[in-house]
Short mmCIF file of C-alpha atoms and ligand atoms in Angstrom, two decimals:
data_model
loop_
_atom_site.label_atom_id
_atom_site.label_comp_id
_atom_site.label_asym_id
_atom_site.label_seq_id
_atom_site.Cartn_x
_atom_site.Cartn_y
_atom_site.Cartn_z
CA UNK A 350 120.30 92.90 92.09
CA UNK A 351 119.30 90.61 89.12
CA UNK A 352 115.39 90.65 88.67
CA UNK A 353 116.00 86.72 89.17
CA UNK A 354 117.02 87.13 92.49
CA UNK A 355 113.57 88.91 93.01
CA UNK A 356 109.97 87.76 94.18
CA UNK A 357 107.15 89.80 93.85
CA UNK A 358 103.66 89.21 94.86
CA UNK A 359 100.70 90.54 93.23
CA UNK A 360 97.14 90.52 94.79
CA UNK A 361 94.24 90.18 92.16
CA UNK A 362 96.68 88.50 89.57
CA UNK A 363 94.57 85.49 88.50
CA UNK A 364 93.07 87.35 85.68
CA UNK A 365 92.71 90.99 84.52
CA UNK A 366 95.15 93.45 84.72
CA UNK A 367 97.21 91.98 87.64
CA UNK A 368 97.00 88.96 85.69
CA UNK A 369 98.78 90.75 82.82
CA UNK A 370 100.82 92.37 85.30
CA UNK A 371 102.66 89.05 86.61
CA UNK A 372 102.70 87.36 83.09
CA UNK A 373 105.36 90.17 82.19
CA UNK A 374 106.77 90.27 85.31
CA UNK A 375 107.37 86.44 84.87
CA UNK A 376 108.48 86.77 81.36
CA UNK A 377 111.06 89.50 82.88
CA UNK A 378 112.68 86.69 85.28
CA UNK A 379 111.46 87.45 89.12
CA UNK A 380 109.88 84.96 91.18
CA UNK A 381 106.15 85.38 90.71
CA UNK A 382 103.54 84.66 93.95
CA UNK A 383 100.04 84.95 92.55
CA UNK A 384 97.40 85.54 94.68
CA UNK A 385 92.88 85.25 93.47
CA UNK A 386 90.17 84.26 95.78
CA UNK A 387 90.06 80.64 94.54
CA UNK A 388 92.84 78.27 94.46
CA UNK A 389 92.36 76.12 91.43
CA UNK A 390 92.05 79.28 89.38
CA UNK A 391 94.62 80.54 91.13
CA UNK A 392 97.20 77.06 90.15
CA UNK A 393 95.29 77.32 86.31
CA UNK A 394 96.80 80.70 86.05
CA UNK A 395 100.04 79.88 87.49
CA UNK A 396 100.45 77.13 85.13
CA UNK A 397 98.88 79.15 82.22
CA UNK A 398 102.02 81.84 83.17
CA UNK A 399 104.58 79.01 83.45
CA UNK A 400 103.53 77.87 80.07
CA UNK A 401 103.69 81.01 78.35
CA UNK A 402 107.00 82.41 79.54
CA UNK A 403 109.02 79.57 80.52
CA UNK A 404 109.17 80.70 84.35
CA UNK A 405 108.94 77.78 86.64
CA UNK A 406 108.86 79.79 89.30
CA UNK A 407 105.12 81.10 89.59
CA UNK A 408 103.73 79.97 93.15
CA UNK A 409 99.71 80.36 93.37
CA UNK A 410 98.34 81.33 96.85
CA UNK A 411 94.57 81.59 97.65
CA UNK A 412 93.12 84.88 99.75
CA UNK A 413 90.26 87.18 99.54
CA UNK A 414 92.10 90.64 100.67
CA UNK A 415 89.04 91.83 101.90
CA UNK A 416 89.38 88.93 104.92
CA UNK A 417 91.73 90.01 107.46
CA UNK A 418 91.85 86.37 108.38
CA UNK A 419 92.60 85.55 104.92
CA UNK A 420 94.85 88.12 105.13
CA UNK A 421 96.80 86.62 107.85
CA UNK A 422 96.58 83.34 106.45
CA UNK A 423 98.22 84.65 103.47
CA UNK A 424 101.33 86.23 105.15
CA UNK A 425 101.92 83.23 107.18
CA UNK A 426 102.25 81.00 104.34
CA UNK A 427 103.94 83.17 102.31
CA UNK A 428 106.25 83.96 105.35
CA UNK A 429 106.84 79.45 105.45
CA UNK A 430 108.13 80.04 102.31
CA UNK A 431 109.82 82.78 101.37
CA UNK A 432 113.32 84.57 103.56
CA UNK A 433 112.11 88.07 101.59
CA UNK A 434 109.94 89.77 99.20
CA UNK A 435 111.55 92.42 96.86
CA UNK A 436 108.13 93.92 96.00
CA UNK A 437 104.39 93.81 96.84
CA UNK A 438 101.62 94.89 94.05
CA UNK A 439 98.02 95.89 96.00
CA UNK A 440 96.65 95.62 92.39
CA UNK A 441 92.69 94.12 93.60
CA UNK A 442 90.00 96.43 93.09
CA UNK A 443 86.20 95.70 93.26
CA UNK A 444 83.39 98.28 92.60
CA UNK A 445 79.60 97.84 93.45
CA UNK A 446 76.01 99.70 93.56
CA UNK A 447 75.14 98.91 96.70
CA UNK A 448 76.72 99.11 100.35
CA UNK A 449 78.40 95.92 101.45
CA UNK A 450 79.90 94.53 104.16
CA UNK A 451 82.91 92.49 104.66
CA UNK A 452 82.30 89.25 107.58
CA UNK A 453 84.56 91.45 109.55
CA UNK A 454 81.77 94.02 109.53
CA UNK A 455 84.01 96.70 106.65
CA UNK A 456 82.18 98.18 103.73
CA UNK A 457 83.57 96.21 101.12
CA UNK A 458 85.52 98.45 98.35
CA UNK A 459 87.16 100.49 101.58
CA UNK A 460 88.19 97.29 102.76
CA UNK A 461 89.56 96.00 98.95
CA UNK A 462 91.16 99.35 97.95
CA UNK A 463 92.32 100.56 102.04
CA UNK A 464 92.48 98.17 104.77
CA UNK A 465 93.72 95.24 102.29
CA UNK A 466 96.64 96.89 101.43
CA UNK A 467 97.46 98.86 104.78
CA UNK A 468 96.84 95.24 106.38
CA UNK A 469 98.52 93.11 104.02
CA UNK A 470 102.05 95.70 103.86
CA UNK A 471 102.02 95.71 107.25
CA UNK A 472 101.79 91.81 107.56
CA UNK A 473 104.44 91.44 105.41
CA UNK A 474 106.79 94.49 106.27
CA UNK A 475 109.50 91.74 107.74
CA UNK A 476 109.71 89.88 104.70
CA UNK A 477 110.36 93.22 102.68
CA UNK A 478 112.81 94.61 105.06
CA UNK A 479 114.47 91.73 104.60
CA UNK A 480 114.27 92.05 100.62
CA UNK A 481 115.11 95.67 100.99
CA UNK A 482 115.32 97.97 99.01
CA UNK A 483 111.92 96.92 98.52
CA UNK A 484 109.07 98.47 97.07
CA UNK A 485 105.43 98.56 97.61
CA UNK A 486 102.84 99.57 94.75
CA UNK A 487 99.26 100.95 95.53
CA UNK A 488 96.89 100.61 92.59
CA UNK A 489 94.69 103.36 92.45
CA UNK A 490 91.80 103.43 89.33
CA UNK A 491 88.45 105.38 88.57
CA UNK A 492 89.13 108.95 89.08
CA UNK A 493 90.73 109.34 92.07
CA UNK A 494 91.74 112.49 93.40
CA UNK A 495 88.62 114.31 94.89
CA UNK A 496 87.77 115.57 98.14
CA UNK A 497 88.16 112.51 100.84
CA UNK A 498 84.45 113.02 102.87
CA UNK A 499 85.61 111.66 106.73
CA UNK A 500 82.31 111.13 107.52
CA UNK A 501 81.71 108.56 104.83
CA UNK A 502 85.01 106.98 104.53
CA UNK A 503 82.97 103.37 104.44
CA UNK A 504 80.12 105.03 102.76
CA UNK A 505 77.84 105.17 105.90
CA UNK A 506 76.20 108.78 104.46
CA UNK A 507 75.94 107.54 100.69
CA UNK A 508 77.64 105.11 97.73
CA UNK A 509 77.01 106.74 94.74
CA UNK A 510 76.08 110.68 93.98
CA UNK A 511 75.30 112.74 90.24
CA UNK A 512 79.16 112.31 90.14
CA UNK A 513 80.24 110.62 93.11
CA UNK A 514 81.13 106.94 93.28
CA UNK A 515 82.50 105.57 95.94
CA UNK A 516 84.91 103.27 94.31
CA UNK A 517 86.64 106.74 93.29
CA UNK A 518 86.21 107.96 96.85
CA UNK A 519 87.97 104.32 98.15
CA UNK A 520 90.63 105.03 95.76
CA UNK A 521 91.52 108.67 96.77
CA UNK A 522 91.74 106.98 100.77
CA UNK A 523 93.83 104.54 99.40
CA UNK A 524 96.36 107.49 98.06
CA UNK A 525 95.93 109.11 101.76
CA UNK A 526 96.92 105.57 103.33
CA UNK A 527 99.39 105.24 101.30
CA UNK A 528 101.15 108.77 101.48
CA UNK A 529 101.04 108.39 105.56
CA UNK A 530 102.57 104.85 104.76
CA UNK A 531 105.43 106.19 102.78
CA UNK A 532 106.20 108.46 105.44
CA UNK A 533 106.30 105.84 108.12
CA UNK A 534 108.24 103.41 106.35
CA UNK A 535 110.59 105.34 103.90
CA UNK A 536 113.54 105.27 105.53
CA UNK A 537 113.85 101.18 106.02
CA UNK A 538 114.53 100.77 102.40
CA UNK A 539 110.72 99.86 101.95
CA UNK A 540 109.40 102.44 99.02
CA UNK A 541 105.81 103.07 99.34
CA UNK A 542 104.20 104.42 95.83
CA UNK A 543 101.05 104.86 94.02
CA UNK A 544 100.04 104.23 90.52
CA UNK A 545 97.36 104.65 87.98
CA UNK A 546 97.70 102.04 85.38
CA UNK A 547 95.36 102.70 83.07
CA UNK A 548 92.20 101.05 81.55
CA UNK A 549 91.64 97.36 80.19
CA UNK A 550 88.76 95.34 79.78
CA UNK A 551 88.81 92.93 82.39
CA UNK A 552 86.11 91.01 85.21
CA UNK A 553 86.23 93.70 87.24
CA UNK A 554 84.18 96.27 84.51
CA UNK A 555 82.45 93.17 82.90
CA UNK A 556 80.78 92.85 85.70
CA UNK A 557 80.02 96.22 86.44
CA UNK A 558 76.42 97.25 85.96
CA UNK A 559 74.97 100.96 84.73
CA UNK A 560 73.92 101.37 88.22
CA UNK A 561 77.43 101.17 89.43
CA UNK A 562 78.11 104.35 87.77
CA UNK A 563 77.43 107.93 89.34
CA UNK A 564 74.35 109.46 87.96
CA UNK A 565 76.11 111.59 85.23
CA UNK A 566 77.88 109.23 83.50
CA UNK A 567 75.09 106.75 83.24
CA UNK A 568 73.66 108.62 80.00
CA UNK A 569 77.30 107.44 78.18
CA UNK A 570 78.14 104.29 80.62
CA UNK A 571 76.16 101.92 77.75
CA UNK A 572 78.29 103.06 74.95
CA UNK A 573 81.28 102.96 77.25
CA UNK A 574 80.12 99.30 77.80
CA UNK A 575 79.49 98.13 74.15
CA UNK A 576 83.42 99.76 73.00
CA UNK A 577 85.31 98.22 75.96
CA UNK A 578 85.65 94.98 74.56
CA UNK A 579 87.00 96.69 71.11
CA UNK A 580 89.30 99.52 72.52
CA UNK A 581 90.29 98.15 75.74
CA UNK A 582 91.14 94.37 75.12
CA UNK A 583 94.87 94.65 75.20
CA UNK A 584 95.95 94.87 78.84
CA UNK A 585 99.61 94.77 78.42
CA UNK A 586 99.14 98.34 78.25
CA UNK A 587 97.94 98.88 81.55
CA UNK A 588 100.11 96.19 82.98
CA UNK A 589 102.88 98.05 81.76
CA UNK A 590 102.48 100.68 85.01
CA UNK A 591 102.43 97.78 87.09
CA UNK A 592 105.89 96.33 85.94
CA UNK A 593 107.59 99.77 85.13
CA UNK A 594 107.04 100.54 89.02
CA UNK A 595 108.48 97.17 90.17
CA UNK A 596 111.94 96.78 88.20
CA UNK A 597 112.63 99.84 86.76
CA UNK A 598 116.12 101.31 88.59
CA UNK A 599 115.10 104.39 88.14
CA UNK A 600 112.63 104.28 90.72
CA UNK A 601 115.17 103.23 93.02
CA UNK A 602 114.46 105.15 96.52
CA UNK A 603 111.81 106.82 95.05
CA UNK A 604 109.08 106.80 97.49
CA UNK A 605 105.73 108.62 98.63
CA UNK A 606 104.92 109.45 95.27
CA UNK A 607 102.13 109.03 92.68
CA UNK A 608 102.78 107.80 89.11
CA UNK A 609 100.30 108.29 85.93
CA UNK A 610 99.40 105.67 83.68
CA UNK A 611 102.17 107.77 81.33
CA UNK A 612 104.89 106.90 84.10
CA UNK A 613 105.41 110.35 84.66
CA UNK A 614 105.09 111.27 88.53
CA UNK A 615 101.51 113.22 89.18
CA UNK A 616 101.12 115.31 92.45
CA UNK A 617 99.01 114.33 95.19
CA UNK A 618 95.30 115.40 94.94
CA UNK A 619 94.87 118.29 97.89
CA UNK A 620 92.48 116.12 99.64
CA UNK A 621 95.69 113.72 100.32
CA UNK A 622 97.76 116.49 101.54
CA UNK A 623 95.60 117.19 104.35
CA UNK A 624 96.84 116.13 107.37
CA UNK A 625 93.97 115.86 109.17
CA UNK A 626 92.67 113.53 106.50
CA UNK A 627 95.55 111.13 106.78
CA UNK A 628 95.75 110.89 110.50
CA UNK A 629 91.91 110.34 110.51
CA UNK A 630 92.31 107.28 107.51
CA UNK A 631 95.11 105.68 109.26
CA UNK A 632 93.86 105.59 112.66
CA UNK A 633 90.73 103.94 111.20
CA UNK A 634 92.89 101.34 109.42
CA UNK A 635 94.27 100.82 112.84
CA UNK A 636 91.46 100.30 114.41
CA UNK A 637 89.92 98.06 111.31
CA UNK A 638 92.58 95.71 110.58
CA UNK A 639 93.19 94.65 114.36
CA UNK A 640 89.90 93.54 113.86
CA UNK A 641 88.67 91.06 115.79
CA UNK A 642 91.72 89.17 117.01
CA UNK A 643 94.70 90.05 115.00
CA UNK A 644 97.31 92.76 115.51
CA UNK A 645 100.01 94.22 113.60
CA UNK A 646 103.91 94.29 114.37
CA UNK A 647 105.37 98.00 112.78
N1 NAP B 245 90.16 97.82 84.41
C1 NAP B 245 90.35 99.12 84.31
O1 NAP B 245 89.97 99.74 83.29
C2 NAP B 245 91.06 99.87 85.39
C3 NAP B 245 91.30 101.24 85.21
C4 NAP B 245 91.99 101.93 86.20
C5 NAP B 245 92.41 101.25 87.34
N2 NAP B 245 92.13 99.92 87.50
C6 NAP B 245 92.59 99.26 88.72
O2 NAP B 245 93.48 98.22 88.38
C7 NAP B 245 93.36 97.14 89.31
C8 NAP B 245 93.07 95.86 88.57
O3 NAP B 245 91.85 96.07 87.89
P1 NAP B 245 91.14 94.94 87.03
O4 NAP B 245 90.12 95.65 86.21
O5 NAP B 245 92.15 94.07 86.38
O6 NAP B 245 90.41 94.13 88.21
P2 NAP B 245 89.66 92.72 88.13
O7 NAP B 245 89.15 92.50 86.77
O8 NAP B 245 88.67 92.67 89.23
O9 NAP B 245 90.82 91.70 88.46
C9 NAP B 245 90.53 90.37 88.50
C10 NAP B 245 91.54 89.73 89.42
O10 NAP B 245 91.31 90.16 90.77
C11 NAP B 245 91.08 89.01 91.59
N3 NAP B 245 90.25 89.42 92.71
C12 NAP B 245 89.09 90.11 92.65
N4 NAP B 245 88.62 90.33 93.90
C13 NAP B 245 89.51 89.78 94.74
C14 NAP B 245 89.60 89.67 96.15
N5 NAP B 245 88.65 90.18 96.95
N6 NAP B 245 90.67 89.04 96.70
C15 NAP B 245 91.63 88.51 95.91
N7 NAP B 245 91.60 88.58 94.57
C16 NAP B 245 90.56 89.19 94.00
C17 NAP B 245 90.52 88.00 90.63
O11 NAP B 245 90.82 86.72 91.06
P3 NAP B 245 89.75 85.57 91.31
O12 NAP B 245 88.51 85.88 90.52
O13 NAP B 245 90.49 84.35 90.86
O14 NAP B 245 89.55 85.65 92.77
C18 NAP B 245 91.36 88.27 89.39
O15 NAP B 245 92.66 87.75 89.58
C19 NAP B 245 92.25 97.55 90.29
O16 NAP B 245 92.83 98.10 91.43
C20 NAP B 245 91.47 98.60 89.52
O17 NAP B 245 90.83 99.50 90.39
C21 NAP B 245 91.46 99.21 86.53
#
């Protein structure tokens, strides 16, 4: 199919690397549905987008993913809009130093880099059956890949560690969710991957403070801080991970699989393997996202 004839949607595309992410995507053709917590910004971006690549067809929607109600909101109106989506980017990610919870009562980087996307694919799975072969693309970040601790899958034991941080943890549940995903969905033409796409200097680690960072890495986080801004302004680098995994025909049927910030397909940390840890992550996204009045069609 023509990459005209596709829509995407990308969550946490107002600014930052999503941002970057659905400017090339635009430039590239597809239909573009842009999604940030606040919906001037959101139209501001849209327009900024339109401007700069000549694609009319960049539609802003408002939604904090970590809202199931938002959430729902989100799919419906997308849903009174669109017949199909080709592919869905879970790009937001949020980090923190201290234990937060969601109004539905979630610790809040669980429910950003888990339940947001388990909720949001699943809210949308008509719309990309009907766009099938459609694909879905997790964003991990931080260093995922370590063990996944069941007991403090919404950090109820602890948020940070000498060198754990929980936004890492989140993000190595997020690969778990997403591998049981893939193997739910695979064979109705909805692809369910994972991708790393590298590092940019964007809100998301403007914001973040030395005591966001496990205790090791505080010693060098300052330095990290001040060279950001130099080394790590240009985020059409990382946004190229992002695009690669949404129009490249390569990819084609490629599903349940993780992708470097190189493009090249990494394997799944051990912790992700483990059955046990997937059943356990998906029945608690079950039991989360259903949360307090909604349910999900699979
Ligand atoms: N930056 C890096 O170096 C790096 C490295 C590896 C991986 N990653 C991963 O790449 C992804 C993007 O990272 P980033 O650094 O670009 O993030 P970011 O700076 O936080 O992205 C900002 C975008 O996210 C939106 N956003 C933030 N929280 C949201 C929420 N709760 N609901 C809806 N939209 C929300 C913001 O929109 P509004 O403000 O308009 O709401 C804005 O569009 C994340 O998953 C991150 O973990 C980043």
């Amino acid at each position: 199919m023509d990459l005209s004839e596709k829509t995407v949607l990308i969550t946490g595309s107002t600014g930052g690397i999503g941002g970057e992410t659905a400017r090339g995507l635009a430039r590239l053709g597809l239909r573009v549905l842009l999604v940030g917590r606040d919906r001037d910004r959101a139209l501001r971006a849209a327009a900024r987008i339109t401007a700069d690549t000549g694609n009319e067809r960049v539609e802003a929607f408002s939604a904090d993913v970590t809202r199931l109600a938002d959430l729902r909101r989100l799919a419906e109106q997308v849903a009174e809009r669109h017949d199909a989506l080709h592919v869905l980017i879970n790009n937001v990610g949020t980090a923190g130093e201290r234990r937060e919870l969601t109004p539905d009562g979630v610790e809040t980087m669980f429910a950003a880099h888990v339940l947001a996307p388990f909720t949001l694919t699943h809210l949308l799975l008509p719309l990309l059956r009907a766009g099938a072969p459609a694909r879905v693309v997790n964003v991990t970040g931080g260093i995922p890949g370590g063990p996944i601790d069941l007991a403090n899958l919404q950090a109820e034991r602890r948020l940070l560690g000498w060198t754990f941080s929980h936004y890492n943890h989140t993000k190595t549940i997020q690969m778990a969710m997403s591998h049981r995903f893939a193997e739910l969905v695979g064979g109705t033409g909805v692809a369910v991957n994972v991708v790393y796409p590298g590092h940019g200097y964007t809100p998301m680690n403007r914001a973040m403070r030395i005591r966001s960072f496990p205790y090791v890495y505080r010693p060098v986080a300052p330095l990290v801080k001040l060279l950001a801004p130099i080394f790590m302004a240009d985020l059409t680098k990382p946004a190229r991970s992002g695009i690669r995994m949404a129009t490249d025909p390569a990819l084609e049927g490629v599903t349940g699989a993780y992708f470097g910030q190189d493009g090249r397909r990494r394997p799944w940390p051990p912790s992700v393997l483990d059955e046990r840890v997937r059943d356990r992550v998906w029945s608690l996204c079950e039991e989360l996202s259903t949360r307090p009045l909604g349910h999900l069609s699979y």
